[in-house]
């Protein structure tokens, strides 16, 4: 165990040992790996075996994530998805870094047209890291693609509320008017569909008395949006 701890401490102190870097020093990604290992070990006793296992597992997961990122940049979404899945499986369920892995895998699903799976992974990411702006945006776009403008609108508004002034918030604000229009249009279509079904049911009943709903006239109030029903022979 002592040898393992020494090795992990060396990895934290010398990120270039994880992956060769340029002469200018360790890359940002390598520095993040070192910091993440430290964070994974936080709060654990110096001789607790779980500390070494958690750090090693997270290092493996971050390595898989980097492989996934490389594939994603090349448009190799199936391969990237598999690497992100490996990253998810490598660490414990409570590891917050899983939010990033789920978010990245959701991007793969979205690019593959699997929007329902993208939403599911976004939900998993947000359960670990609520208010994750990038993932909220990703879920909003997937929901819009699934013809769920109400749900997409809710995500966009949350982004603007949680992170005003950010890139995601500006993009969300630009999307809100379009989603509001789509939401209203869908609601009107649902109302018309419901009225059509009610009319069919009403005609089946009134037909027994030689009547139909054609004897009734529905006029929509442009101000309130409600309907006034009148009867005529």
Short mmCIF file of C-alpha atoms in Angstrom, two decimals:
data_model
loop_
_atom_site.label_atom_id
_atom_site.label_comp_id
_atom_site.label_asym_id
_atom_site.label_seq_id
_atom_site.Cartn_x
_atom_site.Cartn_y
_atom_site.Cartn_z
CA UNK A 1 0.00 0.00 0.00
CA UNK A 2 2.87 2.36 0.83
CA UNK A 3 4.31 1.93 -2.65
CA UNK A 4 0.94 2.64 -4.20
CA UNK A 5 0.54 5.81 -2.14
CA UNK A 6 4.01 7.03 -3.12
CA UNK A 7 3.24 6.41 -6.79
CA UNK A 8 -0.06 8.30 -6.58
CA UNK A 9 1.63 11.20 -4.82
CA UNK A 10 4.22 11.28 -7.59
CA UNK A 11 1.46 11.36 -10.20
CA UNK A 12 -0.19 14.28 -8.42
CA UNK A 13 3.11 16.18 -8.18
CA UNK A 14 4.34 15.29 -11.66
CA UNK A 15 1.36 15.28 -14.09
CA UNK A 16 3.70 14.74 -17.02
CA UNK A 17 4.20 11.16 -15.81
CA UNK A 18 0.61 10.43 -16.79
CA UNK A 19 1.02 11.62 -20.36
CA UNK A 20 4.10 13.11 -22.08
CA UNK A 21 3.80 16.85 -22.58
CA UNK A 22 5.56 19.48 -24.65
CA UNK A 23 8.68 21.29 -23.52
CA UNK A 24 6.53 24.15 -22.25
CA UNK A 25 5.29 21.97 -19.38
CA UNK A 26 2.27 19.90 -18.38
CA UNK A 27 -0.97 20.48 -20.29
CA UNK A 28 -4.08 21.93 -18.68
CA UNK A 29 -5.73 18.51 -18.92
CA UNK A 30 -2.85 16.89 -17.05
CA UNK A 31 -3.01 19.51 -14.32
CA UNK A 32 -6.72 18.87 -13.98
CA UNK A 33 -6.05 15.15 -13.58
CA UNK A 34 -3.63 15.89 -10.76
CA UNK A 35 -6.10 18.18 -9.00
CA UNK A 36 -8.93 15.68 -9.42
CA UNK A 37 -6.87 12.95 -7.79
CA UNK A 38 -6.22 15.21 -4.83
CA UNK A 39 -9.93 16.02 -4.59
CA UNK A 40 -10.84 12.34 -4.74
CA UNK A 41 -8.56 11.64 -1.81
CA UNK A 42 -9.80 14.59 0.29
CA UNK A 43 -11.22 13.68 3.66
CA UNK A 44 -9.72 10.21 3.82
CA UNK A 45 -7.12 9.04 6.28
CA UNK A 46 -3.52 8.75 5.08
CA UNK A 47 -3.51 4.97 5.50
CA UNK A 48 -7.04 4.25 4.30
CA UNK A 49 -6.92 1.78 1.37
CA UNK A 50 -10.02 3.37 -0.19
CA UNK A 51 -8.03 6.54 -0.80
CA UNK A 52 -5.60 4.76 -3.11
CA UNK A 53 -8.39 2.88 -4.90
CA UNK A 54 -10.47 6.02 -5.44
CA UNK A 55 -7.51 7.95 -6.79
CA UNK A 56 -6.47 5.15 -9.13
CA UNK A 57 -10.04 4.67 -10.36
CA UNK A 58 -10.45 8.36 -11.06
CA UNK A 59 -7.15 8.47 -12.92
CA UNK A 60 -8.35 5.58 -15.09
CA UNK A 61 -11.69 7.32 -15.68
CA UNK A 62 -10.07 10.61 -16.67
CA UNK A 63 -7.81 8.77 -19.09
CA UNK A 64 -10.88 7.17 -20.71
CA UNK A 65 -12.53 10.58 -20.90
CA UNK A 66 -9.54 12.04 -22.73
CA UNK A 67 -9.65 9.15 -25.22
CA UNK A 68 -13.35 9.83 -25.67
CA UNK A 69 -12.73 13.52 -26.26
CA UNK A 70 -10.21 12.70 -28.98
CA UNK A 71 -12.71 10.43 -30.74
CA UNK A 72 -15.49 12.99 -30.36
CA UNK A 73 -13.42 15.69 -32.04
CA UNK A 74 -12.98 13.34 -35.00
CA UNK A 75 -16.71 12.68 -35.20
CA UNK A 76 -16.26 9.09 -34.01
CA UNK A 77 -19.27 9.19 -31.71
CA UNK A 78 -19.72 5.45 -31.18
CA UNK A 79 -16.11 5.05 -30.08
CA UNK A 80 -16.31 8.18 -27.92
CA UNK A 81 -19.48 6.88 -26.29
CA UNK A 82 -17.73 3.66 -25.33
CA UNK A 83 -14.84 5.54 -23.72
CA UNK A 84 -17.22 7.76 -21.74
CA UNK A 85 -19.09 4.65 -20.59
CA UNK A 86 -15.79 3.19 -19.40
CA UNK A 87 -15.17 6.41 -17.46
CA UNK A 88 -18.61 6.24 -15.84
CA UNK A 89 -18.13 2.61 -14.85
CA UNK A 90 -14.63 3.16 -13.46
CA UNK A 91 -15.65 5.32 -10.49
CA UNK A 92 -18.19 5.09 -7.70
CA UNK A 93 -21.76 6.26 -8.25
CA UNK A 94 -21.27 9.18 -5.86
CA UNK A 95 -18.23 10.58 -7.71
CA UNK A 96 -19.20 14.08 -8.89
CA UNK A 97 -16.84 13.83 -11.86
CA UNK A 98 -19.36 11.39 -13.32
CA UNK A 99 -21.48 14.44 -14.17
CA UNK A 100 -18.89 15.37 -16.80
CA UNK A 101 -18.75 11.84 -18.17
CA UNK A 102 -22.54 11.61 -18.41
CA UNK A 103 -22.69 15.05 -20.03
CA UNK A 104 -20.12 14.05 -22.63
CA UNK A 105 -21.89 10.80 -23.38
CA UNK A 106 -25.14 12.73 -23.78
CA UNK A 107 -23.42 14.79 -26.49
CA UNK A 108 -22.59 11.56 -28.31
CA UNK A 109 -26.18 10.38 -28.13
CA UNK A 110 -27.42 13.76 -29.38
CA UNK A 111 -25.07 13.69 -32.37
CA UNK A 112 -26.23 10.15 -33.13
CA UNK A 113 -29.88 11.26 -33.12
CA UNK A 114 -30.65 9.33 -29.91
CA UNK A 115 -32.28 12.25 -28.13
CA UNK A 116 -34.12 10.25 -25.45
CA UNK A 117 -30.83 8.68 -24.35
CA UNK A 118 -29.23 12.12 -24.38
CA UNK A 119 -31.93 13.42 -22.03
CA UNK A 120 -31.47 10.43 -19.72
CA UNK A 121 -27.72 11.04 -19.44
CA UNK A 122 -28.28 14.75 -18.88
CA UNK A 123 -30.67 13.87 -16.05
CA UNK A 124 -27.98 11.67 -14.49
CA UNK A 125 -25.39 14.45 -14.80
CA UNK A 126 -27.69 17.05 -13.26
CA UNK A 127 -28.49 14.74 -10.35
CA UNK A 128 -24.79 14.83 -9.49
CA UNK A 129 -24.20 18.48 -10.35
CA UNK A 130 -27.39 20.60 -10.30
CA UNK A 131 -27.18 23.81 -12.28
CA UNK A 132 -24.62 22.39 -14.73
CA UNK A 133 -25.20 24.99 -17.46
CA UNK A 134 -23.64 23.13 -20.38
CA UNK A 135 -25.68 20.02 -19.63
CA UNK A 136 -28.88 22.02 -19.14
CA UNK A 137 -28.35 23.47 -22.62
CA UNK A 138 -27.70 20.00 -24.02
CA UNK A 139 -30.90 18.66 -22.44
CA UNK A 140 -32.91 21.63 -23.68
CA UNK A 141 -31.81 21.00 -27.28
CA UNK A 142 -32.56 17.29 -26.98
CA UNK A 143 -36.00 18.04 -25.55
CA UNK A 144 -36.73 20.45 -28.38
CA UNK A 145 -35.71 17.77 -30.89
CA UNK A 146 -38.19 15.44 -29.15
CA UNK A 147 -40.95 18.04 -29.68
CA UNK A 148 -41.09 18.93 -25.99
CA UNK A 149 -40.96 22.74 -26.21
CA UNK A 150 -42.36 23.23 -22.69
CA UNK A 151 -39.59 21.17 -21.10
CA UNK A 152 -36.93 22.76 -23.32
CA UNK A 153 -38.23 26.22 -22.41
CA UNK A 154 -37.99 25.38 -18.71
CA UNK A 155 -34.31 24.40 -19.12
CA UNK A 156 -33.49 27.54 -21.10
CA UNK A 157 -35.07 29.79 -18.49
CA UNK A 158 -33.15 27.99 -15.75
CA UNK A 159 -29.87 28.61 -17.57
CA UNK A 160 -30.58 32.34 -17.79
CA UNK A 161 -31.52 32.39 -14.11
CA UNK A 162 -28.54 30.42 -12.83
CA UNK A 163 -25.75 31.83 -14.99
CA UNK A 164 -26.66 35.30 -16.30
CA UNK A 165 -24.12 36.79 -18.68
CA UNK A 166 -22.47 33.49 -19.59
CA UNK A 167 -22.23 32.11 -23.11
CA UNK A 168 -24.89 29.51 -22.33
CA UNK A 169 -27.22 32.15 -20.87
CA UNK A 170 -26.93 34.37 -23.94
CA UNK A 171 -27.66 31.43 -26.22
CA UNK A 172 -30.58 30.37 -24.02
CA UNK A 173 -32.05 33.87 -24.03
CA UNK A 174 -31.97 33.89 -27.82
CA UNK A 175 -33.81 30.54 -27.92
CA UNK A 176 -36.58 31.45 -25.48
CA UNK A 177 -38.84 33.42 -27.90
CA UNK A 178 -38.77 30.57 -30.42
CA UNK A 179 -39.57 28.00 -27.75
CA UNK A 180 -42.38 30.13 -26.34
CA UNK A 181 -43.96 30.31 -29.79
CA UNK A 182 -43.54 26.56 -30.29
CA UNK A 183 -45.00 25.85 -26.85
CA UNK A 184 -48.05 28.03 -27.51
CA UNK A 185 -48.58 26.49 -30.94
CA UNK A 186 -48.43 22.97 -29.51
CA UNK A 187 -50.86 23.90 -26.76
CA UNK A 188 -53.34 25.26 -29.33
CA UNK A 189 -52.97 22.11 -31.43
CA UNK A 190 -53.67 19.98 -28.35
CA UNK A 191 -56.76 22.05 -27.58
CA UNK A 192 -58.06 21.60 -31.12
CA UNK A 193 -57.41 17.88 -30.93
CA UNK A 194 -59.22 17.63 -27.60
CA UNK A 195 -62.20 19.60 -28.93
CA UNK A 196 -62.34 17.34 -31.98
CA UNK A 197 -62.50 14.26 -29.78
CA UNK A 198 -65.16 15.82 -27.58
CA UNK A 199 -67.17 16.73 -30.65
CA UNK A 200 -67.05 13.16 -31.93
CA UNK A 201 -68.17 11.85 -28.55
CA UNK A 202 -70.93 14.47 -28.32
CA UNK A 203 -72.25 13.65 -31.78
CA UNK A 204 -72.46 9.97 -30.88
CA UNK A 205 -74.71 10.88 -27.93
CA UNK A 206 -76.78 13.68 -29.53
CA UNK A 207 -77.33 11.61 -32.65
CA UNK A 208 -79.78 9.50 -30.67
CA UNK A 209 -81.99 12.58 -30.41
CA UNK A 210 -81.61 13.70 -34.01
CA UNK A 211 -79.11 16.39 -33.11
CA UNK A 212 -75.41 17.03 -33.51
CA UNK A 213 -72.84 19.43 -32.20
CA UNK A 214 -73.15 21.27 -35.50
CA UNK A 215 -76.18 22.86 -33.82
CA UNK A 216 -73.75 24.42 -31.36
CA UNK A 217 -71.35 27.19 -32.29
CA UNK A 218 -68.12 27.78 -30.35
CA UNK A 219 -66.58 31.24 -30.56
CA UNK A 220 -63.20 31.95 -29.02
CA UNK A 221 -62.79 35.14 -27.01
CA UNK A 222 -59.62 36.79 -28.41
CA UNK A 223 -58.89 38.42 -25.07
CA UNK A 224 -59.36 35.60 -22.57
CA UNK A 225 -58.84 32.66 -24.91
CA UNK A 226 -61.99 30.98 -23.54
CA UNK A 227 -64.84 29.70 -25.71
CA UNK A 228 -68.48 30.86 -25.77
CA UNK A 229 -71.00 28.20 -26.79
CA UNK A 230 -74.28 29.12 -28.50
CA UNK A 231 -77.11 26.89 -29.78
CA UNK A 232 -78.84 27.26 -33.15
CA UNK A 233 -81.37 25.23 -35.15
#
